[in-house]
Coordinates of C-alpha atoms and ligand atoms in Angstrom, one line a residue:
M1 CA -37.3 120.9 -112.7
L2 CA -39.7 118.3 -111.5
L3 CA -42.2 119.2 -108.8
L4 CA -44.1 116.3 -107.3
E5 CA -47.0 115.8 -104.8
N6 CA -49.2 118.7 -105.9
I7 CA -47.0 121.5 -104.7
H8 CA -48.8 124.9 -104.6
P9 CA -49.1 126.4 -108.1
D10 CA -47.4 129.6 -106.9
A11 CA -44.1 127.7 -106.8
T12 CA -44.5 126.6 -110.4
A13 CA -45.5 130.1 -111.4
L14 CA -42.5 131.7 -109.6
L15 CA -40.0 129.2 -111.1
S16 CA -41.5 129.3 -114.6
K17 CA -41.3 133.1 -114.6
A18 CA -37.7 132.9 -113.6
G19 CA -37.0 130.9 -116.8
Y20 CA -36.9 127.3 -115.6
Q21 CA -38.7 124.5 -117.4
V22 CA -41.0 123.0 -114.7
D23 CA -42.8 119.6 -114.9
T24 CA -45.3 118.8 -112.3
A25 CA -47.1 115.7 -110.9
D26 CA -49.9 115.6 -108.4
R27 CA -48.7 112.5 -106.6
A28 CA -45.6 111.0 -104.9
L29 CA -43.2 108.8 -106.8
G30 CA -42.0 105.4 -105.6
E31 CA -38.2 104.7 -105.7
D32 CA -38.2 103.0 -109.1
E33 CA -40.2 105.7 -110.8
L34 CA -38.2 108.4 -109.1
V35 CA -34.9 106.8 -110.2
E36 CA -36.1 106.9 -113.8
R37 CA -37.3 110.5 -113.7
L38 CA -34.2 111.9 -111.9
A39 CA -31.9 110.8 -114.7
T40 CA -32.7 114.1 -116.6
V41 CA -33.6 116.5 -113.8
D42 CA -31.6 119.3 -112.2
V43 CA -34.0 120.1 -109.4
V44 CA -36.7 118.0 -107.7
G45 CA -39.4 119.3 -105.4
L46 CA -41.5 117.1 -103.2
R47 CA -43.5 116.9 -100.0
S48 CA -43.4 114.2 -97.3
N49 CA -44.3 111.1 -99.4
T50 CA -41.5 110.9 -101.9
H51 CA -38.3 109.5 -100.5
V52 CA -35.0 110.5 -102.0
T53 CA -32.8 107.6 -101.1
E54 CA -29.1 107.0 -101.7
R55 CA -30.1 105.0 -104.8
A56 CA -32.2 107.9 -106.1
F57 CA -29.3 110.3 -105.7
E58 CA -27.0 107.8 -107.4
A59 CA -29.3 107.8 -110.4
A60 CA -29.4 111.6 -110.6
P61 CA -26.1 112.9 -112.2
H62 CA -27.5 116.4 -112.9
L63 CA -29.3 117.0 -109.6
L64 CA -28.3 120.3 -108.0
A65 CA -31.0 120.8 -105.4
V66 CA -33.9 119.2 -103.6
G67 CA -36.8 121.3 -102.5
A68 CA -38.8 119.8 -99.6
F69 CA -42.0 121.8 -99.8
C70 CA -42.9 121.0 -96.2
I71 CA -41.3 121.3 -92.8
G72 CA -39.6 118.0 -92.1
T73 CA -36.8 116.5 -94.3
N74 CA -36.7 112.9 -93.0
Q75 CA -37.8 111.7 -96.4
V76 CA -34.5 112.9 -97.9
D77 CA -31.2 111.1 -97.3
L78 CA -29.4 114.3 -96.3
A79 CA -26.0 112.6 -95.9
A80 CA -26.3 111.2 -99.4
A81 CA -27.2 114.7 -100.7
S82 CA -24.2 116.3 -99.0
R83 CA -21.8 113.7 -100.3
R84 CA -22.8 114.8 -103.8
G85 CA -23.0 118.5 -103.1
V86 CA -26.8 118.6 -103.6
A87 CA -28.4 121.4 -101.6
V88 CA -31.6 120.6 -99.8
F89 CA -34.1 123.3 -98.7
N90 CA -37.3 123.2 -96.7
A91 CA -39.8 125.7 -95.2
P92 CA -39.3 125.7 -91.5
F93 CA -41.5 128.7 -90.6
S94 CA -44.2 128.9 -93.3
N95 CA -47.0 127.2 -91.3
T96 CA -46.2 128.6 -87.8
R97 CA -48.8 131.3 -88.0
S98 CA -51.4 128.7 -88.8
V99 CA -50.6 126.7 -85.7
V100 CA -50.8 129.9 -83.5
E101 CA -54.2 130.8 -84.9
L102 CA -55.5 127.3 -84.2
V103 CA -54.2 127.5 -80.6
I104 CA -55.9 130.8 -80.0
S105 CA -59.2 129.6 -81.4
E106 CA -59.0 126.4 -79.2
I107 CA -58.2 128.4 -76.1
I108 CA -61.3 130.5 -76.7
A109 CA -63.4 127.5 -77.6
L110 CA -62.3 125.6 -74.4
Q111 CA -62.8 128.6 -72.1
R112 CA -66.4 128.9 -73.4
G113 CA -67.2 125.2 -73.5
L114 CA -68.1 125.5 -77.2
T115 CA -67.7 121.8 -78.1
D116 CA -70.2 120.8 -75.4
K117 CA -72.6 123.7 -76.2
S118 CA -72.6 122.9 -79.9
R119 CA -73.1 119.2 -79.3
M120 CA -76.1 119.9 -77.1
M121 CA -77.7 122.2 -79.6
H122 CA -77.3 119.5 -82.3
E123 CA -79.1 117.1 -79.8
G124 CA -81.9 119.7 -79.5
K125 CA -80.9 120.9 -75.9
W126 CA -81.0 124.6 -75.1
D127 CA -78.9 125.4 -72.0
K128 CA -78.1 129.1 -71.9
S129 CA -75.7 129.6 -69.0
A130 CA -72.6 131.5 -68.2
K131 CA -71.3 129.0 -65.7
G132 CA -67.8 127.8 -66.4
S133 CA -67.4 130.2 -69.4
H134 CA -64.6 132.7 -69.2
E135 CA -63.1 135.5 -71.3
V136 CA -59.5 135.0 -72.3
R137 CA -58.7 138.6 -71.4
G138 CA -56.7 138.5 -68.2
R139 CA -56.2 134.7 -68.2
R140 CA -52.7 133.5 -67.6
L141 CA -51.2 131.5 -70.5
G142 CA -48.1 129.3 -70.0
I143 CA -46.1 128.6 -73.2
V144 CA -43.7 125.6 -73.0
G145 CA -41.1 126.0 -75.8
Y146 CA -40.7 129.6 -76.9
G147 CA -39.4 129.0 -80.5
N148 CA -41.0 130.1 -83.8
I149 CA -44.5 129.1 -82.7
G150 CA -44.4 129.7 -79.0
S151 CA -43.0 133.3 -79.4
Q152 CA -45.6 134.2 -82.1
L153 CA -48.3 132.9 -79.8
S154 CA -47.0 135.1 -77.0
V155 CA -47.5 138.2 -79.1
L156 CA -51.0 137.3 -80.3
A157 CA -52.1 136.2 -76.8
E158 CA -51.0 139.5 -75.3
A159 CA -52.9 141.3 -78.0
L160 CA -56.0 139.5 -76.7
G161 CA -55.2 140.7 -73.2
M162 CA -53.8 137.5 -71.8
S163 CA -50.8 137.5 -69.4
V164 CA -48.1 135.3 -70.8
W165 CA -45.5 133.1 -68.9
F166 CA -43.1 131.0 -70.8
Y167 CA -40.5 128.3 -70.2
D168 CA -37.7 127.4 -72.6
T169 CA -34.6 125.3 -72.0
E170 CA -32.7 128.0 -74.0
D171 CA -32.4 131.6 -72.8
K172 CA -34.9 133.2 -75.1
L173 CA -35.7 136.9 -75.5
A174 CA -39.1 137.6 -73.8
L175 CA -41.3 139.5 -76.2
G176 CA -43.7 142.2 -75.1
N177 CA -44.6 141.7 -71.4
A178 CA -44.1 138.0 -71.4
R179 CA -42.5 136.6 -68.2
R180 CA -39.7 134.0 -68.3
C181 CA -40.0 131.1 -65.9
S182 CA -36.8 129.4 -64.7
S183 CA -38.4 126.0 -64.5
L184 CA -41.4 124.1 -65.9
E185 CA -42.7 123.6 -62.4
E186 CA -42.7 127.4 -61.8
L187 CA -44.8 127.9 -65.0
L188 CA -47.2 125.1 -64.2
E189 CA -48.0 126.5 -60.8
A190 CA -48.5 130.1 -62.2
V191 CA -50.9 129.7 -65.2
D192 CA -54.5 128.8 -66.1
I193 CA -53.7 127.5 -69.5
V194 CA -50.7 125.3 -70.5
T195 CA -49.7 124.9 -74.2
L196 CA -46.8 122.9 -75.5
H197 CA -44.6 124.1 -78.4
V198 CA -41.4 122.2 -77.8
D199 CA -39.4 120.6 -80.7
G200 CA -39.3 116.9 -81.4
R201 CA -35.8 116.1 -79.9
P202 CA -35.8 112.5 -78.5
S203 CA -35.3 113.7 -74.9
N204 CA -38.8 115.4 -75.0
K205 CA -40.4 111.9 -75.1
G206 CA -42.7 111.8 -72.1
L207 CA -41.9 115.4 -71.1
F208 CA -45.4 115.9 -69.9
G209 CA -46.8 113.1 -67.7
E210 CA -48.5 112.5 -64.4
A211 CA -46.2 114.7 -62.3
E212 CA -46.5 117.7 -64.6
L213 CA -50.3 117.3 -65.0
A214 CA -50.6 117.0 -61.2
R215 CA -48.7 120.4 -60.8
M216 CA -51.2 122.2 -63.0
R217 CA -53.8 124.4 -61.2
Q218 CA -57.3 123.1 -60.6
G219 CA -59.6 123.8 -63.5
S220 CA -56.8 124.6 -66.0
I221 CA -56.7 124.0 -69.7
F222 CA -54.1 121.9 -71.5
L223 CA -53.1 122.0 -75.2
N224 CA -50.6 120.1 -77.2
L225 CA -49.9 120.9 -80.9
S226 CA -46.2 120.0 -80.8
R227 CA -45.4 116.2 -81.0
G228 CA -47.6 113.3 -79.8
F229 CA -44.8 111.5 -77.9
V230 CA -44.3 114.4 -75.6
V231 CA -47.5 113.7 -73.6
D232 CA -48.7 110.8 -71.6
H233 CA -52.3 110.5 -72.8
A234 CA -53.5 108.0 -70.2
A235 CA -52.5 110.4 -67.5
L236 CA -54.1 113.3 -69.3
R237 CA -57.4 111.3 -69.6
A238 CA -57.3 110.6 -65.8
H239 CA -56.9 114.3 -65.0
I240 CA -59.7 115.3 -67.3
E241 CA -62.1 112.6 -65.9
S242 CA -61.3 113.7 -62.4
G243 CA -62.2 117.3 -63.3
H244 CA -58.7 118.6 -62.4
I245 CA -58.1 119.6 -66.0
A246 CA -61.2 121.4 -67.3
G247 CA -60.5 120.9 -71.0
A248 CA -57.9 120.0 -73.6
A249 CA -57.0 120.4 -77.2
V250 CA -54.7 117.8 -78.8
D251 CA -53.6 117.9 -82.5
V252 CA -50.7 115.4 -82.3
F253 CA -50.7 111.8 -81.2
P254 CA -48.1 109.1 -80.4
K255 CA -49.6 106.9 -83.1
E256 CA -51.1 108.7 -86.1
P257 CA -52.7 107.0 -89.1
K258 CA -50.4 107.2 -92.1
R259 CA -53.2 107.9 -94.6
K260 CA -56.8 108.9 -94.9
G261 CA -59.3 106.1 -94.1
E262 CA -56.9 104.3 -91.6
P263 CA -58.6 104.0 -88.2
F264 CA -57.6 106.5 -85.5
V265 CA -57.5 105.3 -81.9
S266 CA -56.7 107.5 -78.8
E267 CA -57.1 107.3 -75.1
L268 CA -58.6 110.8 -75.4
Q269 CA -61.6 109.8 -77.4
G270 CA -65.1 110.3 -76.0
L271 CA -64.2 113.0 -73.5
P272 CA -66.4 116.1 -73.3
N273 CA -64.6 119.5 -73.7
V274 CA -61.6 117.8 -75.4
I275 CA -60.9 119.0 -78.9
L276 CA -59.1 116.4 -81.1
T277 CA -57.8 117.4 -84.5
P278 CA -55.9 115.2 -87.0
H279 CA -52.5 117.0 -87.0
V280 CA -53.8 120.0 -88.9
G281 CA -52.2 122.8 -86.8
G282 CA -50.1 123.9 -89.7
S283 CA -52.5 122.8 -92.5
T284 CA -54.0 125.8 -94.2
E285 CA -54.0 127.0 -97.8
E286 CA -52.1 130.1 -96.7
A287 CA -49.3 127.9 -95.2
Q288 CA -49.2 125.8 -98.4
Q289 CA -48.9 128.9 -100.5
D290 CA -46.2 130.3 -98.3
I291 CA -44.3 127.0 -98.4
G292 CA -44.5 127.1 -102.2
R293 CA -43.2 130.7 -102.4
F294 CA -40.5 130.2 -99.8
V295 CA -38.9 127.0 -101.1
A296 CA -39.2 128.1 -104.8
G297 CA -37.4 131.3 -103.8
K298 CA -34.6 129.3 -102.1
L299 CA -34.2 127.0 -105.1
H300 CA -34.0 130.0 -107.5
D301 CA -31.5 131.8 -105.2
Y302 CA -29.3 128.7 -105.1
L303 CA -29.3 128.1 -108.8
S304 CA -28.8 131.7 -109.8
S305 CA -26.4 133.0 -107.1
G306 CA -25.1 129.9 -105.2
S307 CA -26.7 131.2 -102.0
T308 CA -27.3 128.4 -99.5
S309 CA -29.1 130.5 -96.9
M310 CA -31.1 128.1 -94.8
S311 CA -30.1 125.0 -96.6
V312 CA -30.6 122.0 -94.3
N313 CA -27.4 120.2 -95.3
L314 CA -24.8 122.5 -97.0
P315 CA -22.9 125.2 -95.2
N316 CA -25.1 128.3 -95.1
L317 CA -23.6 131.1 -97.2
V318 CA -25.7 134.3 -97.2
L319 CA -24.5 136.6 -99.9
P320 CA -24.7 140.4 -100.1
P321 CA -27.0 141.7 -102.8
N322 CA -24.3 143.3 -104.9
A323 CA -22.6 140.0 -105.7
G324 CA -19.9 140.0 -108.4
E325 CA -20.6 139.4 -112.1
F326 CA -18.5 136.2 -112.5
R327 CA -18.8 133.6 -109.9
V328 CA -17.4 130.1 -109.2
T329 CA -19.1 127.9 -106.6
H330 CA -17.2 125.0 -105.2
V331 CA -18.6 122.4 -102.8
H332 CA -15.7 120.3 -101.4
A333 CA -14.6 117.9 -98.8
N334 CA -13.7 119.8 -95.6
V335 CA -10.0 118.9 -95.5
P336 CA -7.0 121.2 -94.9
G337 CA -5.6 123.2 -97.8
V338 CA -8.6 123.4 -100.2
L339 CA -9.0 127.2 -100.0
A340 CA -5.3 127.7 -100.5
A341 CA -5.3 125.4 -103.5
V342 CA -8.3 127.2 -105.1
N343 CA -6.8 130.6 -104.6
S344 CA -3.4 129.5 -105.9
L345 CA -5.1 128.3 -109.1
F346 CA -6.7 131.7 -109.6
A347 CA -3.4 133.4 -108.9
T348 CA -1.3 131.3 -111.3
H349 CA -3.8 132.1 -114.1
G350 CA -3.5 135.9 -113.3
M351 CA -7.1 136.1 -112.0
N352 CA -7.9 138.6 -109.3
I353 CA -10.5 137.7 -106.7
E354 CA -13.1 140.4 -106.0
S355 CA -14.7 138.7 -103.1
Q356 CA -14.9 135.3 -101.5
Y357 CA -17.2 133.5 -99.1
L358 CA -16.4 130.3 -97.3
G359 CA -18.4 128.1 -95.0
T360 CA -18.0 124.6 -93.6
R361 CA -20.4 122.2 -92.0
G362 CA -19.2 118.8 -90.8
D363 CA -17.4 117.1 -93.7
I364 CA -18.5 119.6 -96.3
G365 CA -16.9 123.0 -97.3
Y366 CA -18.4 125.5 -99.7
V367 CA -16.5 128.4 -101.2
I368 CA -17.9 131.0 -103.5
T369 CA -15.4 133.2 -105.4
D370 CA -16.3 136.3 -107.4
T371 CA -13.9 137.4 -110.1
P372 CA -13.9 140.5 -112.4
T373 CA -13.5 138.3 -115.5
D374 CA -14.9 135.0 -116.7
C375 CA -13.1 132.0 -115.4
P376 CA -11.1 130.3 -118.1
A377 CA -11.8 126.7 -119.0
E378 CA -8.4 125.5 -117.8
V379 CA -9.0 126.9 -114.3
L380 CA -12.4 125.2 -114.2
D381 CA -10.9 121.9 -115.3
A382 CA -8.2 122.1 -112.7
L383 CA -10.7 122.9 -110.0
A384 CA -12.9 120.0 -111.1
E385 CA -9.9 117.7 -110.9
M386 CA -8.9 118.6 -107.4
P387 CA -9.4 115.5 -105.2
A388 CA -11.5 117.4 -102.7
T389 CA -13.9 118.7 -105.3
I390 CA -17.5 117.5 -104.9
R391 CA -19.4 120.0 -107.1
L392 CA -18.3 122.9 -109.2
R393 CA -20.4 125.5 -110.9
A394 CA -19.5 128.7 -112.9
L395 CA -22.4 131.2 -112.8
Ligands
NAI1 P1 -38.7 125.7 -82.7 O1 -37.6 124.8 -82.8 O2 -38.6 127.0 -83.3 O3 -39.0 125.9 -81.1 C1 -39.0 124.9 -80.2 C2 -38.5 125.5 -78.8 O4 -38.7 124.6 -77.8 C3 -37.1 125.9 -78.8 O5 -37.0 127.3 -78.4 C4 -36.4 125.0 -77.8 O6 -35.4 125.5 -77.1 C5 -37.6 124.7 -76.9 N1 -37.5 123.4 -76.2 C6 -37.1 122.2 -76.6 N2 -37.3 121.3 -75.6 C7 -37.8 121.9 -74.5 C8 -38.1 121.5 -73.2 N3 -38.0 120.2 -72.9 N4 -38.6 122.4 -72.4 C9 -38.7 123.7 -72.8 N5 -38.4 124.2 -74.0 C10 -37.9 123.3 -74.9 O7 -40.0 124.9 -83.2 P2 -41.4 125.5 -83.7 O8 -41.3 125.8 -85.2 O9 -41.8 126.6 -82.8 O10 -42.3 124.2 -83.6 C11 -42.7 123.7 -82.3 C12 -43.3 122.4 -82.4 O11 -44.5 122.4 -83.1 C13 -42.4 121.3 -83.0 O12 -42.5 120.1 -82.3 C14 -43.1 121.1 -84.4 O13 -42.9 119.8 -84.8 C15 -44.5 121.3 -84.0 N6 -45.4 121.7 -85.2 C16 -46.6 121.2 -85.3 C17 -47.5 121.5 -86.3 C18 -48.9 120.9 -86.4 O14 -49.4 120.8 -87.4 N7 -49.5 120.6 -85.2 C19 -47.0 122.4 -87.4 C20 -45.7 122.9 -87.2 C21 -44.9 122.6 -86.1

């Protein structure tokens, strides 16, 4: 296994303990270097800066799985991975708690004017006043997007005594005492604090502009820790300058510097009571550690049992814990007759099937077959030669 980009040491520890030979590197690899290294590697782990392209997959005959030790998987050519039966895993939830904690801290900081107070103290000004400062207890919080982050925030905000309203385009279960709104407009008119946690689907571009800001209550607070392109920053600036919006916290921007040291420019710079952070909502050591544990666990499960639970490209097969002793895993083209052909091969060689799991996803099918005895070489050869076969493993 080759783990790149300084992946958390817990991942290496977990995989080494499970018996894998793990090489690590603290940086990303360019395509040429990656092509060279992948020639002998069964599993590669990376974060967002190593791109696994069609050419890289082509040069990796042994590659079984890719672990994206991060949230996004844009850096991996998923179609190329699927065509070769390579499973790709990521860590979609591991940093969600970190985002929620930052949101809570920012709501409190904004409700107490902490940024202004701290700045004045650094300038030598002592201004002890309660004016404009509020407890968060009893405040009305509006969560737009009630997914992994929005729903966790709902629970923690209620624990602080806030009243929670939420709006989601899907019909989501309301946790605790949270109130579901049937439209964004209804939410905006009801709450003192609006926080966005929608996903990055293209239709969310410009979701929050002049009309939505204008609907917010006088003196309310606005937060966006979801995606930069969701909000019109020029309109937000105008509403902050007019005093209609009392404060804001923004962690994501339409244009973000690619690397440390590149200049950052935003319409929101220079405004008092606006907290700007460099897309660090999910960036904590705990999240990194959990990403390491989570993805390493998925890779180990896939290699040892064939489980593709939560794979981002292969059909998701979640296996029961008492899986059989002999197992054949078969990734194939999703065309009619493959399962019948597989089972007929087992039958003609007198092999009983103890249990079988099948899943399909787009063009790809995946079948796992458990047998009471080891699969003879001629059956494996015949399976490998089937035209639909993409990847075969006997475990
Ligand atoms: P999720 O996919 O679990 O939840 C998103 C929710 O938003 C879903 O329930 C969906 O139905 C809803 N939704 C989508 N469009 C909507 C709309 N127009 N109106 C109302 N609801 C809508 O996503 P998760 O994990 O909760 O993440 C939320 C956002 O946070 C994502 O955009 C993600 O990229 C971002 N994020 C930011 C981080 C940071 O460092 N600032 C770290 C982690 C995630």
